[in-house]
XYZ file of N, CA and C in Angstrom:
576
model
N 31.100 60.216 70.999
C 32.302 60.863 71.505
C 33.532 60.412 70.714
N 33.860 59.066 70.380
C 34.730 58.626 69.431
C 34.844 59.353 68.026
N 33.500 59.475 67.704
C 33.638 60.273 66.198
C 34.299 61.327 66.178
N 34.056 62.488 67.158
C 34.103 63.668 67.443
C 35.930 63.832 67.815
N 36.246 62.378 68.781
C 37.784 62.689 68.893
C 38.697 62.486 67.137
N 37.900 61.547 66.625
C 38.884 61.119 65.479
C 38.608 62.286 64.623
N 37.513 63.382 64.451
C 37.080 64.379 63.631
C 38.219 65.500 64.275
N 38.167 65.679 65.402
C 39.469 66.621 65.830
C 41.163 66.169 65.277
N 40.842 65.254 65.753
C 42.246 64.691 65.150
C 42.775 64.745 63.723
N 41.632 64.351 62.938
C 41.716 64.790 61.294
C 41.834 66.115 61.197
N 41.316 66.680 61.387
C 41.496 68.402 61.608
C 42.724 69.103 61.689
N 43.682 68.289 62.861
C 44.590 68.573 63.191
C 45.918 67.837 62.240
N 45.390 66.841 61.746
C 46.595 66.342 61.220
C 46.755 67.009 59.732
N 45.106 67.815 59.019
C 45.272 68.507 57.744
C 46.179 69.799 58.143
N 45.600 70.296 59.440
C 46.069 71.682 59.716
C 47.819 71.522 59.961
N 48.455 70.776 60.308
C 49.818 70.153 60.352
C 50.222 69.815 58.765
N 49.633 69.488 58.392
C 49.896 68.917 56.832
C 50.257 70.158 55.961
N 49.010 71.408 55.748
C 49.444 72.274 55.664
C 50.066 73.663 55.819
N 50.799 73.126 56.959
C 51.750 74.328 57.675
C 53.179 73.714 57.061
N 53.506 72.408 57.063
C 54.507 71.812 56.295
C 54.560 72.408 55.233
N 53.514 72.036 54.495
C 53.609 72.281 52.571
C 54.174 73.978 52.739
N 53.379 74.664 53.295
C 53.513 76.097 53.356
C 55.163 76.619 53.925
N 55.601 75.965 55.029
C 57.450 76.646 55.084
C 58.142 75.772 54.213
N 57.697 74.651 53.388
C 58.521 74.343 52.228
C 58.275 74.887 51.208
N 57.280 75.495 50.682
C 56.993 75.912 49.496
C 57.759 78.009 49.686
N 57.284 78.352 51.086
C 57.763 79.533 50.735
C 59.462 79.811 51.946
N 59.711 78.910 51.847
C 61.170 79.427 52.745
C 61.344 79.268 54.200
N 62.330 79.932 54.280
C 62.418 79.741 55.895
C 62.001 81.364 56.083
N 61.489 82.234 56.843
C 60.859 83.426 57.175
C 61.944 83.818 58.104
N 62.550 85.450 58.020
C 63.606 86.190 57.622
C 63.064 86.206 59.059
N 64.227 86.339 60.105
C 63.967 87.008 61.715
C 63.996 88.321 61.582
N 63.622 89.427 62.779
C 63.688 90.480 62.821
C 65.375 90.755 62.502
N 65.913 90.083 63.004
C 67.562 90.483 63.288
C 67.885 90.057 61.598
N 67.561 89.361 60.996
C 67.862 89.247 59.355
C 67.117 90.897 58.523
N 66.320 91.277 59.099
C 65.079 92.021 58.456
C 66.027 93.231 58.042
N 66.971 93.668 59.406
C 68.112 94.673 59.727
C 69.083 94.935 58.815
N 69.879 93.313 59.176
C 71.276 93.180 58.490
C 71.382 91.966 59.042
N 71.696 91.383 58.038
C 72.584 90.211 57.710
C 73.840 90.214 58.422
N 74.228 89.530 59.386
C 74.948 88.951 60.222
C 76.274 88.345 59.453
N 77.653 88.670 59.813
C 78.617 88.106 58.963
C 78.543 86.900 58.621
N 77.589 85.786 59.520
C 77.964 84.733 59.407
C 77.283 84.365 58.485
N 75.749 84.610 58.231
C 74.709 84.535 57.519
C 75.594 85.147 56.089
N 76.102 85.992 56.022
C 76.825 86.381 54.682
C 77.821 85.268 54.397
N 78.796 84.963 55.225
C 79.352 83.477 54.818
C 78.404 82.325 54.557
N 78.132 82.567 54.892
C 76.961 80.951 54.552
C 75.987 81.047 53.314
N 76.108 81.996 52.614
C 75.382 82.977 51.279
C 76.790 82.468 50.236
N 77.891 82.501 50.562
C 79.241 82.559 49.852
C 79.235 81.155 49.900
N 79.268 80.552 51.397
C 79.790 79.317 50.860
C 78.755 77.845 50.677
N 77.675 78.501 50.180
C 76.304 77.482 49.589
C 76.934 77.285 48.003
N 78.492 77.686 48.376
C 78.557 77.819 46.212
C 78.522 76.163 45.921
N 78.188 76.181 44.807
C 78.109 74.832 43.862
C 78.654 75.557 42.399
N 79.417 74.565 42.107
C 80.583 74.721 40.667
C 79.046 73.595 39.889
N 78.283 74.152 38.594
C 77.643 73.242 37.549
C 77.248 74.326 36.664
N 77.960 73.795 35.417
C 77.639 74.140 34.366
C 76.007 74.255 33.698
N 76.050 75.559 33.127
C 74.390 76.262 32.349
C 73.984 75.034 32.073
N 72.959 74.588 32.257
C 71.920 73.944 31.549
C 70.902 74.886 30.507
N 70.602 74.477 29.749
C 69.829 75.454 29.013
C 68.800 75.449 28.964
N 68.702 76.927 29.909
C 67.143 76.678 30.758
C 66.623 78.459 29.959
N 65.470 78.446 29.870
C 64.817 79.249 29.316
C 63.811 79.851 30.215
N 63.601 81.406 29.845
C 62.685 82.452 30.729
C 62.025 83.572 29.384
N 60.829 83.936 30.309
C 60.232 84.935 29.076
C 60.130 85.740 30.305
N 60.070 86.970 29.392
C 60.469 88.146 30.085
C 59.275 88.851 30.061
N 58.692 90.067 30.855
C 57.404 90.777 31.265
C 56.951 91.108 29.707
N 57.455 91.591 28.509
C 57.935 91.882 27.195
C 57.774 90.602 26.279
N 57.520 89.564 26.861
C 57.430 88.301 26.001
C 58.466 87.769 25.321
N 59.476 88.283 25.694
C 61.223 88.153 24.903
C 61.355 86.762 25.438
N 62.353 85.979 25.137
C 62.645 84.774 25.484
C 64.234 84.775 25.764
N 64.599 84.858 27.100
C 65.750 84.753 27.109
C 66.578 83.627 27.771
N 67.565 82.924 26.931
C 68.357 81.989 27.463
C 69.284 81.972 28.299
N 69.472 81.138 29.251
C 70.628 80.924 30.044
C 72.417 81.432 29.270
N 72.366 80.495 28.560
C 73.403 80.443 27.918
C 73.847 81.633 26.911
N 72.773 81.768 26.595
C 72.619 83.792 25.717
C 73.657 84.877 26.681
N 73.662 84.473 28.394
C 73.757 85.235 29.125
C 75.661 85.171 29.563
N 76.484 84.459 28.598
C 77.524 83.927 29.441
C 78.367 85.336 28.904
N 78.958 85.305 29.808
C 79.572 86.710 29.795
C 79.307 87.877 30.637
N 78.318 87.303 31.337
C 77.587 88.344 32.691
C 77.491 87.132 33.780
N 77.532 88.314 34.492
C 76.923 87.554 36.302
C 75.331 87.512 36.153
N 74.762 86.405 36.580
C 73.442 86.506 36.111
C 73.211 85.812 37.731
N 72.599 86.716 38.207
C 71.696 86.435 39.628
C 70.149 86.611 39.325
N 69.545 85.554 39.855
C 68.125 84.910 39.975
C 67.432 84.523 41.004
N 66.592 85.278 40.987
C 65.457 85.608 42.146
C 63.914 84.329 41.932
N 64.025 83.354 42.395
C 62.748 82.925 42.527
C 61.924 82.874 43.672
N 60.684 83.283 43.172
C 59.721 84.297 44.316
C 58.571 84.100 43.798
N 57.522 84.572 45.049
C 56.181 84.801 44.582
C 55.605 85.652 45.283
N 54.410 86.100 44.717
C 53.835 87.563 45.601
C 53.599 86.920 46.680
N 53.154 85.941 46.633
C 52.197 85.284 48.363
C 53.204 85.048 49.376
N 54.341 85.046 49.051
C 55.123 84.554 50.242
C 56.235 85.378 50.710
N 56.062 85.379 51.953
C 56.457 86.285 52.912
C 57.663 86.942 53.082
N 58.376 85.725 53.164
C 60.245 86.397 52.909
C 60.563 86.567 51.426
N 59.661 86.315 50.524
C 60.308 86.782 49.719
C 59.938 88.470 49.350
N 58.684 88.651 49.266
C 58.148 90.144 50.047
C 59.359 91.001 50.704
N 59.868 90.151 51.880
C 60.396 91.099 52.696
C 61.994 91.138 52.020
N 62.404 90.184 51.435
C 63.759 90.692 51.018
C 63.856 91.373 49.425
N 62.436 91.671 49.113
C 62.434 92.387 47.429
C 62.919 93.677 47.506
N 62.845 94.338 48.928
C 63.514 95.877 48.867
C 65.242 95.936 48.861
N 65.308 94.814 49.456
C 67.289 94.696 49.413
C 67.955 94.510 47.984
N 66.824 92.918 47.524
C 66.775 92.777 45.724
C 67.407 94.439 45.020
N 66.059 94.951 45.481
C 66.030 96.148 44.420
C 66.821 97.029 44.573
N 67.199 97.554 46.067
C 68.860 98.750 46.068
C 69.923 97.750 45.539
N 70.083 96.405 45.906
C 71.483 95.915 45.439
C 71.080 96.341 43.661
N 70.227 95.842 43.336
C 70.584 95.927 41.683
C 70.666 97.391 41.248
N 70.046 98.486 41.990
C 70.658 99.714 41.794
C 71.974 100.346 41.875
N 72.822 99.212 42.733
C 74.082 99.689 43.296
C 75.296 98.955 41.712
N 74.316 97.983 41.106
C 74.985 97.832 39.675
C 74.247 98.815 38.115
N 73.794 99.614 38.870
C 72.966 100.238 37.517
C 74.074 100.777 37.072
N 74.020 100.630 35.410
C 74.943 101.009 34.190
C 75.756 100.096 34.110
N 76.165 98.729 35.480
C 76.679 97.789 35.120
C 76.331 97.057 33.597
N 77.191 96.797 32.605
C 76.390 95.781 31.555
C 77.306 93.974 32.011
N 78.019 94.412 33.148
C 78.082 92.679 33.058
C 77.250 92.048 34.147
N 76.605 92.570 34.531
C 75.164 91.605 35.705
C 74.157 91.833 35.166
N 73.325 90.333 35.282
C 71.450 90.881 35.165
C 71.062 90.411 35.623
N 70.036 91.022 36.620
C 68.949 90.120 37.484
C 67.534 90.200 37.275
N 67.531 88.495 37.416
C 65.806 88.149 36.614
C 65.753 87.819 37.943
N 64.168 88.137 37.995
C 62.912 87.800 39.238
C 62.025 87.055 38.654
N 62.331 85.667 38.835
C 61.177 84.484 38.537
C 60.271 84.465 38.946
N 59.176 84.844 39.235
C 57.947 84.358 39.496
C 57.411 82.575 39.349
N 57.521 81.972 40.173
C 57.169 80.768 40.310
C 55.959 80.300 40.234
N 54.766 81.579 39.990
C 53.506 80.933 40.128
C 53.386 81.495 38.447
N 54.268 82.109 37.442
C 54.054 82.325 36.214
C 52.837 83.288 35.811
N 52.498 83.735 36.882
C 51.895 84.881 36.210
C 52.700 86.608 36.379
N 53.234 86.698 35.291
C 53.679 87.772 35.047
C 52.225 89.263 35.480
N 51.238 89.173 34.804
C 50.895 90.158 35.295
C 50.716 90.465 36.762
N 50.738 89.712 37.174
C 50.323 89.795 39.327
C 51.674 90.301 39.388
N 52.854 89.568 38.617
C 54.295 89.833 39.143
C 54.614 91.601 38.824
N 53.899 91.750 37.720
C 54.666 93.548 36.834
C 53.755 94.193 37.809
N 52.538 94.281 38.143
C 52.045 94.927 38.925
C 52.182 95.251 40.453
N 52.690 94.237 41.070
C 53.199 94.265 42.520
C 54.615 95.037 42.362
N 55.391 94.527 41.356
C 56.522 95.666 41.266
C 56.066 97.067 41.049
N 55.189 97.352 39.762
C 54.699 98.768 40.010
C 54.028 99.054 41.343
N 53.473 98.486 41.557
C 52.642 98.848 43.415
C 53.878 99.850 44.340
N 54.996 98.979 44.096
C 55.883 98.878 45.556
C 57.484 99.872 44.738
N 56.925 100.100 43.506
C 58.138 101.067 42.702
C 59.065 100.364 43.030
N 59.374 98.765 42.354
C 60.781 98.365 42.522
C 61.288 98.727 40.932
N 62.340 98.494 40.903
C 63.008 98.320 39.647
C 63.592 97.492 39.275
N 62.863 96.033 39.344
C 62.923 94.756 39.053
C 62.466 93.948 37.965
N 63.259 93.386 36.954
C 62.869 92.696 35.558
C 61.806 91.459 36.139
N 60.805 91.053 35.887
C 59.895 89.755 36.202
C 60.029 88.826 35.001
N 60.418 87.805 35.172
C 60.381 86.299 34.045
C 59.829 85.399 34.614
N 58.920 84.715 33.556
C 58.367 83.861 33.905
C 59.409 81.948 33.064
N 59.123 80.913 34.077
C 59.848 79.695 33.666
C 59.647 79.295 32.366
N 60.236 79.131 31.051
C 59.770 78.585 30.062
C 60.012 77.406 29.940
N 61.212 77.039 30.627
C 61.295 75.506 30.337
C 61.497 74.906 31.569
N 61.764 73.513 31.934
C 62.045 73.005 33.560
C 63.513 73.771 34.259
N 62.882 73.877 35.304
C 64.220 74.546 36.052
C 64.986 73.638 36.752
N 66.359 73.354 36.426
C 66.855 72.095 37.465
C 66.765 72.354 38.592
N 66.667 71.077 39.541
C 67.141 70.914 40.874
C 67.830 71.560 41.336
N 69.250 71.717 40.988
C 70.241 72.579 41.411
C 69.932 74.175 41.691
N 69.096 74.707 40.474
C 69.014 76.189 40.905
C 67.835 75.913 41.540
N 66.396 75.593 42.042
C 65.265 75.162 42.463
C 64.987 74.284 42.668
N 64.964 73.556 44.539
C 64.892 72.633 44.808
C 63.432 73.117 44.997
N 62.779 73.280 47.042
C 61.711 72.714 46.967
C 61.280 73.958 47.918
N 61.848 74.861 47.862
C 62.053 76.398 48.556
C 62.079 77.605 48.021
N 61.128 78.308 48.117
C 61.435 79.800 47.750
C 61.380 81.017 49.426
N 61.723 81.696 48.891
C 62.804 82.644 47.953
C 63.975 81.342 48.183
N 64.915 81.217 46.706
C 65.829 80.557 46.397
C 66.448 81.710 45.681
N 67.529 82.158 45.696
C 68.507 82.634 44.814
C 69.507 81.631 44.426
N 70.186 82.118 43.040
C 71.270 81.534 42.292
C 71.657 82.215 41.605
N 73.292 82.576 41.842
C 74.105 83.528 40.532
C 75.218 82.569 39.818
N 75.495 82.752 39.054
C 75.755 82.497 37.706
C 77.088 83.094 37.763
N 78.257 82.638 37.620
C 79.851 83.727 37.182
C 79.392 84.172 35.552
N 80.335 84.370 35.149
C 81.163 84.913 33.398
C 80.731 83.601 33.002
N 80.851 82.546 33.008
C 81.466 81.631 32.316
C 79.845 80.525 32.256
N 78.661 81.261 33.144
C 77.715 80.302 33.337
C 77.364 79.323 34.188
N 78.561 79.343 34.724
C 78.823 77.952 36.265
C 77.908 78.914 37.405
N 77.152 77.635 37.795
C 76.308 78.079 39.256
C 77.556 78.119 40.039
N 77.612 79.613 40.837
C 78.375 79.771 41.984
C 78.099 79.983 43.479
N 76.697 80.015 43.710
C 75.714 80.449 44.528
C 74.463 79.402 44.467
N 73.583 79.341 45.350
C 72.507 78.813 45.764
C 72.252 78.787 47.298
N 71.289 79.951 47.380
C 70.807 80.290 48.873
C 69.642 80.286 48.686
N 69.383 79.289 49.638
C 67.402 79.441 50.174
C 67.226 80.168 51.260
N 66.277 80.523 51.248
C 65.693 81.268 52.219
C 65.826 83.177 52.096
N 65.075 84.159 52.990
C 65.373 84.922 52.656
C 66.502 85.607 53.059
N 67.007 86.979 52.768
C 68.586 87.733 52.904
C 67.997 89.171 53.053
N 68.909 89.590 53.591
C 69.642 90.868 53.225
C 70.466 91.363 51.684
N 69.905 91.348 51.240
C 71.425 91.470 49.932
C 72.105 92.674 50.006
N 71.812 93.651 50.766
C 72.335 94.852 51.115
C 73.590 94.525 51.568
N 73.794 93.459 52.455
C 74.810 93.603 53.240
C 76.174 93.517 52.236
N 77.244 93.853 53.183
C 78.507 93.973 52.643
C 79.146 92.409 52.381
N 78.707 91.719 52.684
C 80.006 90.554 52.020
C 79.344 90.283 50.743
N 77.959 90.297 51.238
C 76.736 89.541 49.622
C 77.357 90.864 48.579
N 77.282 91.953 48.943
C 77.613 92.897 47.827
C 78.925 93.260 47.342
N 80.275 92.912 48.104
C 81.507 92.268 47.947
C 81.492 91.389 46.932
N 80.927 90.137 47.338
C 80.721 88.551 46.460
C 80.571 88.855 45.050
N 79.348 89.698 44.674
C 78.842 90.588 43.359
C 79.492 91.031 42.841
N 80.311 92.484 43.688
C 81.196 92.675 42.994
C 82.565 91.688 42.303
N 82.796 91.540 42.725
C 84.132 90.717 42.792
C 84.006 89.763 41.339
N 82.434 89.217 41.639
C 82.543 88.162 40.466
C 82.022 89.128 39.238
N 81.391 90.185 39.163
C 81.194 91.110 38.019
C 82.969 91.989 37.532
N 83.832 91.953 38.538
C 85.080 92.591 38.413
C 85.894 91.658 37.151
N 85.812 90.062 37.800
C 86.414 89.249 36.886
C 86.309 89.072 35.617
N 87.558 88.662 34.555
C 87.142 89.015 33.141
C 86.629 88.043 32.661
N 85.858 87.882 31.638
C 85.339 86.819 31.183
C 86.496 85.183 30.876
């Protein structure tokens, strides 16, 4: 009978172990009432996660095998999507992803890369074709700092003109909503 309690107990403490790893690795999971719209406050709290740090020069390859740099990019708003097919909120906020970046099409001062964190680009180009987004996929070429990727996905981070992280939100969003798409604008309005 002893064996059998400490065999449950192990059981339970793996099954605890990995429910942890799993809401740290993929986010905090979007409520129905997030699923909707983003709540003003939830949009302030998107604005004011900003952090002022200068580009590190961090590197991405693109679905195309292109290699594109951080710093290549100064002169645009550069918002960054890190995600993976397996996880849930990030799934659920790829349709907001994809109208907001439509609502800058013909923009040339924003670009938004969709990291794939597990680096496989083909799982990534194909789930976009699946679901007809119109989303660029890059994979990490070099280490990604702390700052833009701690220990959470979906993580976003945008970038001003100038390369300075101005943003860093974990978890998933709305990006539809009006202050997040305000914020965008505003910093794509500004001149270099």
């Amino acid at each position: 009978m002893k064996t059998t309690l400490k065999n449950i107990k192990g059981i339970y403490g793996v099954m605890l172990l990995c429910s942890v790893v799993f809401l740290i690795r993929c986010g905090n999971p979007m409520s129905e009432q997030t699923q909707q719209a983003v709540p003003e406050d939830s949009t302030a709290q998107f604005a004011s996660e900003n952090q002022v740090a200068e580009t590190p020069d961090v590197t991405f390859r693109d679905e195309n095998g292109k290699i594109v740099r951080l710093k290549d990019l100064r002169g645009k708003v550069v918002f960054i999507n890190f995600w993976a097919t397996w996880c849930g909120p990030c799934v659920a906020e790829m349709p907001s992803i994809d109208q907001l970046k439509a609502t800058f099409k013909g923009s040339e001062d924003i670009v938004f890369m969709l990291v794939d964190v597990d680096g496989d680009l083909k799982r990534s180009k194909s789930f976009m074709a699946k679901n007809k987004y119109n989303l660029p996929v890059f994979t990490a070429e070099s280490a990604i700092p702390s700052d833009y990727l701690g220990g959470a996905i979906p993580t976003t981070v945008v970038l001003d003109k100038k390369g300075e992280l101005v943003v860093r939100a974990e978890g998933g969003r709305d990006y539809m909503s009006p202050g997040i798409k305000k914020a965008l604008t505003d910093l794509v309005r500004m001149p270099n």
